[in-house]
Amino acid sequence: MKKTTKQAWMIASALTIGMAVFAPHQAGATSVKPTNEITVQAEQQIKGTVKSINEDSVTIKGKDGKNYYIGIQQFSDEQIAKMKLVEGQEISVEGSLVQDYADFYTFDVYKKDLPKEITKEDLAKLEKLFNKTEQLVKEEKYDEVEKINREMDKITKPYILASWVPVSFEAFMEEYGFSEKNIVIKEQDKKQLKAIYEQWIKLEKSGKEEKAQAKFDEFQKILQPYLDELYPPVTFEDYISDLELDIPAEALPKLKAVYKDAQKAVTDNNGQLSEKLWEQFDEMIKPYMKPLSFEDYMTYFDFEIKAKDKAELKKLYEEAIALEKKGDYEKSNEKWGAINKILNPYYEANLEILISASKVIIKGEVYQP
């Protein structure tokens, strides 16, 4: 529900300047059930159809009826691009079983994107630190993982800054897409923005992070009116109409006030207040939201459910929704618990088998890392 499009330009800037952030693991990574109860021969060939594609993985429906999550992290970006993966295509994969999603991210994968200038000595230090995070993640000691990540950043950052070739101011500005909306930046503002951009580059290059951030904030302040024009705020009326809610007229003024306050908090970069207000807004509109029909709910599952179980699920689902409407969340949660109890065996039976690919074959073309 949160509207944070005004901050989209910050993401664009990070992409444009090409400064990579190397982090061994996400601190908030969700642990998953290992697949050690599934037997897959080493380097077994799996044939199937592509279901979905991510940046460094692909899920396939095997001809044996099983679901496979194929990690292709070992392949170069160029190789992955040449594969031209698309949903629905036939694919053959050879690879070995992996116990956990986190196991795909090996040190070899991590160092693939490191600057080539990094010394063997620093590479050895990074590998030692990386291996420490492996165990800490399994123990869910994410605070310690973050500390190690910062240590690794200290080692890599000088190399990143040394090899970083910033784009020109003109190319940087082009990424925002102002010209596509015919938004013209005043000549005086453009000169000032260019001067600040060049100062920011120098500060970043010299590793003066705090001063660089202050300069970046200065850049944002001048650019903000143009960003407001590029991403005009969605009016309360448009926002509500898109949700197709049945809200009584007397409830609208209070909802509108909270909505406008939340938008202002986003504009003011007050993240804590913005989060609080959007949560309040979500809670206020929840009673007016139309629940999914049972039939629509069932479309979220890509496995067949027995007729007897489906009938019981429909009964429980409708009871849970009715209880939620009454505000009886305790009894509703009991119903959801019963729903999960029925669905769990299906989830178990349809767990993805995790495979680290050593060979991918598409239309007779063979790819190896």
Tab-separated table of N, CA and C in Angstrom, residues 172-282:
chain	number	residue	atom	x	y	z
A	172	PHE	N	24.070	10.659	-16.386
A	172	PHE	CA	23.439	10.434	-15.077
A	172	PHE	C	22.025	11.006	-15.068
A	173	MET	N	21.866	12.216	-15.566
A	173	MET	CA	20.569	12.877	-15.581
A	173	MET	C	19.606	12.207	-16.555
A	174	GLU	N	20.154	11.682	-17.645
A	174	GLU	CA	19.321	11.031	-18.659
A	174	GLU	C	18.572	9.828	-18.087
A	175	GLU	N	19.174	9.156	-17.095
A	175	GLU	CA	18.575	7.972	-16.489
A	175	GLU	C	17.225	8.258	-15.825
A	176	TYR	N	17.007	9.487	-15.400
A	176	TYR	CA	15.749	9.817	-14.728
A	176	TYR	C	14.552	9.825	-15.672
A	177	GLY	N	14.800	10.105	-16.937
A	177	GLY	CA	13.710	10.117	-17.904
A	177	GLY	C	12.924	11.413	-17.943
A	178	PHE	N	13.553	12.522	-17.530
A	178	PHE	CA	12.857	13.815	-17.562
A	178	PHE	C	12.420	14.174	-18.988
A	179	SER	N	13.293	13.866	-19.967
A	179	SER	CA	12.999	14.236	-21.353
A	179	SER	C	11.775	13.490	-21.882
A	180	GLU	N	11.563	12.282	-21.382
A	180	GLU	CA	10.411	11.495	-21.829
A	180	GLU	C	9.089	12.145	-21.438
A	181	LYS	N	9.116	12.920	-20.356
A	181	LYS	CA	7.901	13.615	-19.907
A	181	LYS	C	7.957	15.114	-20.247
A	182	ASN	N	8.932	15.463	-21.097
A	182	ASN	CA	9.107	16.865	-21.506
A	182	ASN	C	9.294	17.817	-20.323
A	183	ILE	N	10.002	17.340	-19.316
A	183	ILE	CA	10.295	18.177	-18.151
A	183	ILE	C	11.657	18.832	-18.366
A	184	VAL	N	11.674	20.141	-18.390
A	184	VAL	CA	12.904	20.884	-18.661
A	184	VAL	C	13.455	21.460	-17.354
A	185	ILE	N	14.712	21.141	-17.071
A	185	ILE	CA	15.367	21.667	-15.866
A	185	ILE	C	15.962	23.039	-16.194
A	186	LYS	N	15.681	24.006	-15.346
A	186	LYS	CA	16.161	25.377	-15.571
A	186	LYS	C	17.683	25.387	-15.694
A	187	GLU	N	18.180	26.263	-16.562
A	187	GLU	CA	19.618	26.318	-16.828
A	187	GLU	C	20.426	26.578	-15.561
A	188	GLN	N	19.923	27.462	-14.711
A	188	GLN	CA	20.633	27.782	-13.468
A	188	GLN	C	20.717	26.555	-12.560
A	189	ASP	N	19.590	25.814	-12.452
A	189	ASP	CA	19.567	24.597	-11.633
A	189	ASP	C	20.487	23.526	-12.223
A	190	LYS	N	20.504	23.439	-13.552
A	190	LYS	CA	21.342	22.425	-14.211
A	190	LYS	C	22.821	22.673	-13.924
A	191	LYS	N	23.236	23.953	-13.991
A	191	LYS	CA	24.640	24.296	-13.703
A	191	LYS	C	24.998	23.942	-12.264
A	192	GLN	N	24.068	24.263	-11.360
A	192	GLN	CA	24.310	23.993	-9.945
A	192	GLN	C	24.366	22.484	-9.689
A	193	LEU	N	23.458	21.740	-10.311
A	193	LEU	CA	23.427	20.279	-10.159
A	193	LEU	C	24.714	19.650	-10.692
A	194	LYS	N	25.191	20.134	-11.821
A	194	LYS	CA	26.425	19.587	-12.402
A	194	LYS	C	27.614	19.820	-11.490
A	195	ALA	N	27.700	21.017	-10.928
A	195	ALA	CA	28.811	21.345	-10.020
A	195	ALA	C	28.763	20.451	-8.775
A	196	ILE	N	27.555	20.266	-8.220
A	196	ILE	CA	27.397	19.420	-7.030
A	196	ILE	C	27.731	17.966	-7.360
A	197	TYR	N	27.280	17.511	-8.539
A	197	TYR	CA	27.549	16.131	-8.966
A	197	TYR	C	29.049	15.863	-9.029
A	198	GLU	N	29.787	16.792	-9.611
A	198	GLU	CA	31.238	16.630	-9.743
A	198	GLU	C	31.929	16.653	-8.378
A	199	GLN	N	31.435	17.506	-7.465
A	199	GLN	CA	31.976	17.535	-6.102
A	199	GLN	C	31.683	16.221	-5.384
A	200	TRP	N	30.465	15.703	-5.591
A	200	TRP	CA	30.069	14.436	-4.972
A	200	TRP	C	30.956	13.282	-5.443
A	201	ILE	N	31.267	13.275	-6.765
A	201	ILE	CA	32.136	12.237	-7.326
A	201	ILE	C	33.506	12.267	-6.642
A	202	LYS	N	34.061	13.464	-6.497
A	202	LYS	CA	35.390	13.603	-5.863
A	202	LYS	C	35.377	13.098	-4.426
A	203	LEU	N	34.323	13.443	-3.700
A	203	LEU	CA	34.221	13.018	-2.297
A	203	LEU	C	34.068	11.498	-2.197
A	204	GLU	N	33.273	10.926	-3.091
A	204	GLU	CA	33.108	9.465	-3.108
A	204	GLU	C	34.441	8.789	-3.426
A	205	LYS	N	35.124	9.303	-4.432
A	205	LYS	CA	36.408	8.732	-4.851
A	205	LYS	C	37.445	8.767	-3.731
A	206	SER	N	37.391	9.824	-2.901
A	206	SER	CA	38.368	9.958	-1.816
A	206	SER	C	37.931	9.234	-0.544
A	207	GLY	N	36.755	8.584	-0.599
A	207	GLY	CA	36.288	7.789	0.535
A	207	GLY	C	35.693	8.601	1.668
A	208	LYS	N	35.376	9.868	1.412
A	208	LYS	CA	34.781	10.728	2.447
A	208	LYS	C	33.260	10.563	2.425
A	209	GLU	N	32.803	9.492	3.043
A	209	GLU	CA	31.406	9.065	2.921
A	209	GLU	C	30.397	10.079	3.468
A	210	GLU	N	30.670	10.609	4.649
A	210	GLU	CA	29.720	11.542	5.272
A	210	GLU	C	29.573	12.818	4.455
A	211	LYS	N	30.690	13.340	3.998
A	211	LYS	CA	30.647	14.561	3.189
A	211	LYS	C	29.984	14.277	1.840
A	212	ALA	N	30.240	13.098	1.307
A	212	ALA	CA	29.637	12.716	0.030
A	212	ALA	C	28.122	12.623	0.170
A	213	GLN	N	27.657	12.042	1.287
A	213	GLN	CA	26.219	11.916	1.519
A	213	GLN	C	25.567	13.286	1.663
A	214	ALA	N	26.259	14.183	2.357
A	214	ALA	CA	25.737	15.552	2.528
A	214	ALA	C	25.601	16.241	1.168
A	215	LYS	N	26.581	16.006	0.300
A	215	LYS	CA	26.555	16.605	-1.039
A	215	LYS	C	25.430	15.980	-1.869
A	216	PHE	N	25.228	14.685	-1.691
A	216	PHE	CA	24.153	13.976	-2.399
A	216	PHE	C	22.790	14.507	-1.958
A	217	ASP	N	22.636	14.791	-0.660
A	217	ASP	CA	21.392	15.364	-0.132
A	217	ASP	C	21.137	16.744	-0.731
A	218	GLU	N	22.216	17.481	-0.907
A	218	GLU	CA	22.118	18.816	-1.507
A	218	GLU	C	21.628	18.704	-2.957
A	219	PHE	N	22.152	17.724	-3.654
A	219	PHE	CA	21.748	17.441	-5.037
A	219	PHE	C	20.251	17.112	-5.095
A	220	GLN	N	19.810	16.271	-4.155
A	220	GLN	CA	18.411	15.832	-4.108
A	220	GLN	C	17.464	17.004	-3.853
A	221	LYS	N	17.884	17.913	-2.994
A	221	LYS	CA	17.031	19.048	-2.623
A	221	LYS	C	16.709	19.915	-3.844
A	222	ILE	N	17.707	20.144	-4.691
A	222	ILE	CA	17.497	20.947	-5.895
A	222	ILE	C	16.644	20.180	-6.910
A	223	LEU	N	16.868	18.875	-6.991
A	223	LEU	CA	16.180	18.052	-7.993
A	223	LEU	C	14.735	17.715	-7.608
A	224	GLN	N	14.423	17.782	-6.317
A	224	GLN	CA	13.120	17.306	-5.833
A	224	GLN	C	11.904	17.902	-6.540
A	225	PRO	N	11.840	19.219	-6.790
A	225	PRO	CA	10.657	19.766	-7.489
A	225	PRO	C	10.436	19.133	-8.863
A	226	TYR	N	11.535	18.805	-9.545
A	226	TYR	CA	11.425	18.163	-10.856
A	226	TYR	C	10.975	16.709	-10.722
A	227	LEU	N	11.417	16.067	-9.653
A	227	LEU	CA	10.979	14.693	-9.384
A	227	LEU	C	9.505	14.650	-9.025
A	228	ASP	N	9.053	15.706	-8.321
A	228	ASP	CA	7.629	15.796	-7.985
A	228	ASP	C	6.784	15.909	-9.255
A	229	GLU	N	7.356	16.604	-10.247
A	229	GLU	CA	6.657	16.745	-11.528
A	229	GLU	C	6.704	15.439	-12.315
A	230	LEU	N	7.849	14.753	-12.210
A	230	LEU	CA	8.025	13.483	-12.921
A	230	LEU	C	7.149	12.384	-12.319
A	231	TYR	N	7.082	12.364	-10.991
A	231	TYR	CA	6.262	11.377	-10.278
A	231	TYR	C	5.203	12.110	-9.457
A	232	PRO	N	4.181	12.652	-10.104
A	232	PRO	CA	3.163	13.386	-9.341
A	232	PRO	C	2.471	12.475	-8.341
A	233	PRO	N	2.193	12.973	-7.140
A	233	PRO	CA	1.549	12.127	-6.131
A	233	PRO	C	0.160	11.690	-6.576
A	234	VAL	N	-0.179	10.470	-6.289
A	234	VAL	CA	-1.507	9.934	-6.620
A	234	VAL	C	-2.511	10.552	-5.661
A	235	THR	N	-3.588	11.103	-6.198
A	235	THR	CA	-4.599	11.709	-5.333
A	235	THR	C	-5.306	10.633	-4.522
A	236	PHE	N	-5.835	11.030	-3.399
A	236	PHE	CA	-6.572	10.096	-2.543
A	236	PHE	C	-7.720	9.453	-3.321
A	237	GLU	N	-8.423	10.264	-4.111
A	237	GLU	CA	-9.582	9.768	-4.864
A	237	GLU	C	-9.167	8.689	-5.874
A	238	ASP	N	-8.041	8.936	-6.589
A	238	ASP	CA	-7.566	7.952	-7.567
A	238	ASP	C	-7.097	6.671	-6.876
A	239	TYR	N	-6.417	6.864	-5.753
A	239	TYR	CA	-5.888	5.716	-5.011
A	239	TYR	C	-7.023	4.817	-4.531
A	240	ILE	N	-8.041	5.411	-3.955
A	240	ILE	CA	-9.180	4.653	-3.427
A	240	ILE	C	-9.975	3.987	-4.547
A	241	SER	N	-10.134	4.697	-5.665
A	241	SER	CA	-10.922	4.134	-6.767
A	241	SER	C	-10.248	2.900	-7.357
A	242	ASP	N	-8.912	2.887	-7.361
A	242	ASP	CA	-8.184	1.718	-7.875
A	242	ASP	C	-8.383	0.491	-6.997
A	243	LEU	N	-8.658	0.712	-5.716
A	243	LEU	CA	-8.805	-0.417	-4.782
A	243	LEU	C	-10.198	-1.042	-4.817
A	244	GLU	N	-11.152	-0.343	-5.408
A	244	GLU	CA	-12.531	-0.848	-5.516
A	244	GLU	C	-13.091	-1.243	-4.145
A	245	LEU	N	-13.052	-0.295	-3.229
A	245	LEU	CA	-13.546	-0.535	-1.877
A	245	LEU	C	-14.939	0.073	-1.709
A	246	ASP	N	-15.696	-0.498	-0.808
A	246	ASP	CA	-17.030	0.025	-0.503
A	246	ASP	C	-16.947	0.799	0.815
A	247	ILE	N	-16.506	2.072	0.721
A	247	ILE	CA	-16.277	2.884	1.917
A	247	ILE	C	-17.436	3.866	2.098
A	248	PRO	N	-18.034	3.901	3.277
A	248	PRO	CA	-19.127	4.864	3.505
A	248	PRO	C	-18.606	6.297	3.475
A	249	ALA	N	-19.451	7.216	3.034
A	249	ALA	CA	-19.052	8.617	2.852
A	249	ALA	C	-18.489	9.240	4.125
A	250	GLU	N	-19.063	8.865	5.291
A	250	GLU	CA	-18.620	9.475	6.547
A	250	GLU	C	-17.191	9.067	6.944
A	251	ALA	N	-16.692	7.957	6.356
A	251	ALA	CA	-15.339	7.488	6.712
A	251	ALA	C	-14.265	8.127	5.833
A	252	LEU	N	-14.652	8.727	4.724
A	252	LEU	CA	-13.690	9.248	3.753
A	252	LEU	C	-12.824	10.408	4.253
A	253	PRO	N	-13.378	11.432	4.945
A	253	PRO	CA	-12.530	12.556	5.376
A	253	PRO	C	-11.348	12.143	6.249
A	254	LYS	N	-11.587	11.246	7.203
A	254	LYS	CA	-10.501	10.819	8.090
A	254	LYS	C	-9.447	10.024	7.326
A	255	LEU	N	-9.923	9.160	6.426
A	255	LEU	CA	-9.000	8.384	5.600
A	255	LEU	C	-8.140	9.307	4.733
A	256	LYS	N	-8.778	10.312	4.152
A	256	LYS	CA	-8.062	11.247	3.284
A	256	LYS	C	-6.999	12.020	4.058
A	257	ALA	N	-7.324	12.409	5.292
A	257	ALA	CA	-6.371	13.159	6.121
A	257	ALA	C	-5.128	12.329	6.421
A	258	VAL	N	-5.332	11.064	6.787
A	258	VAL	CA	-4.200	10.180	7.089
A	258	VAL	C	-3.374	9.932	5.825
A	259	TYR	N	-4.062	9.746	4.691
A	259	TYR	CA	-3.392	9.509	3.411
A	259	TYR	C	-2.474	10.688	3.047
A	260	LYS	N	-3.003	11.915	3.188
A	260	LYS	CA	-2.218	13.106	2.852
A	260	LYS	C	-1.030	13.284	3.800
A	261	ASP	N	-1.243	12.973	5.082
A	261	ASP	CA	-0.150	13.051	6.065
A	261	ASP	C	0.948	12.040	5.720
A	262	ALA	N	0.528	10.850	5.284
A	262	ALA	CA	1.496	9.804	4.923
A	262	ALA	C	2.304	10.233	3.706
A	263	GLN	N	1.635	10.823	2.726
A	263	GLN	CA	2.337	11.314	1.542
A	263	GLN	C	3.332	12.407	1.902
A	264	LYS	N	2.935	13.302	2.790
A	264	LYS	CA	3.822	14.392	3.207
A	264	LYS	C	5.058	13.837	3.920
A	265	ALA	N	4.847	12.808	4.738
A	265	ALA	CA	5.974	12.184	5.448
A	265	ALA	C	6.971	11.586	4.463
A	266	VAL	N	6.460	11.023	3.344
A	266	VAL	CA	7.333	10.477	2.296
A	266	VAL	C	8.128	11.610	1.658
A	267	THR	N	7.448	12.712	1.326
A	267	THR	CA	8.093	13.879	0.710
A	267	THR	C	9.173	14.452	1.622
A	268	ASP	N	8.891	14.463	2.930
A	268	ASP	CA	9.842	15.006	3.913
A	268	ASP	C	10.944	14.015	4.287
A	269	ASN	N	10.927	12.831	3.637
A	269	ASN	CA	11.912	11.778	3.948
A	269	ASN	C	11.878	11.355	5.410
A	270	ASN	N	10.699	11.427	5.999
A	270	ASN	CA	10.526	10.985	7.389
A	270	ASN	C	10.044	9.531	7.362
A	271	GLY	N	11.000	8.613	7.217
A	271	GLY	CA	10.679	7.198	7.036
A	271	GLY	C	9.883	6.594	8.180
A	272	GLN	N	10.251	6.950	9.414
A	272	GLN	CA	9.587	6.367	10.581
A	272	GLN	C	8.120	6.794	10.641
A	273	LEU	N	7.867	8.088	10.440
A	273	LEU	CA	6.492	8.582	10.461
A	273	LEU	C	5.704	8.040	9.269
A	274	SER	N	6.343	7.997	8.109
A	274	SER	CA	5.693	7.467	6.903
A	274	SER	C	5.229	6.032	7.123
A	275	GLU	N	6.122	5.212	7.672
A	275	GLU	CA	5.789	3.795	7.939
A	275	GLU	C	4.596	3.686	8.880
A	276	LYS	N	4.630	4.485	9.927
A	276	LYS	CA	3.560	4.463	10.927
A	276	LYS	C	2.217	4.863	10.314
A	277	LEU	N	2.228	5.921	9.497
A	277	LEU	CA	0.985	6.425	8.903
A	277	LEU	C	0.424	5.470	7.849
A	278	TRP	N	1.300	4.865	7.042
A	278	TRP	CA	0.800	3.908	6.046
A	278	TRP	C	0.207	2.680	6.721
A	279	GLU	N	0.826	2.249	7.819
A	279	GLU	CA	0.275	1.111	8.567
A	279	GLU	C	-1.105	1.469	9.134
A	280	GLN	N	-1.221	2.709	9.650
A	280	GLN	CA	-2.506	3.179	10.178
A	280	GLN	C	-3.556	3.220	9.068
A	281	PHE	N	-3.148	3.701	7.907
A	281	PHE	CA	-4.064	3.785	6.758
A	281	PHE	C	-4.522	2.386	6.330
A	282	ASP	N	-3.572	1.457	6.263
A	282	ASP	CA	-3.905	0.078	5.878
A	282	ASP	C	-4.920	-0.540	6.832
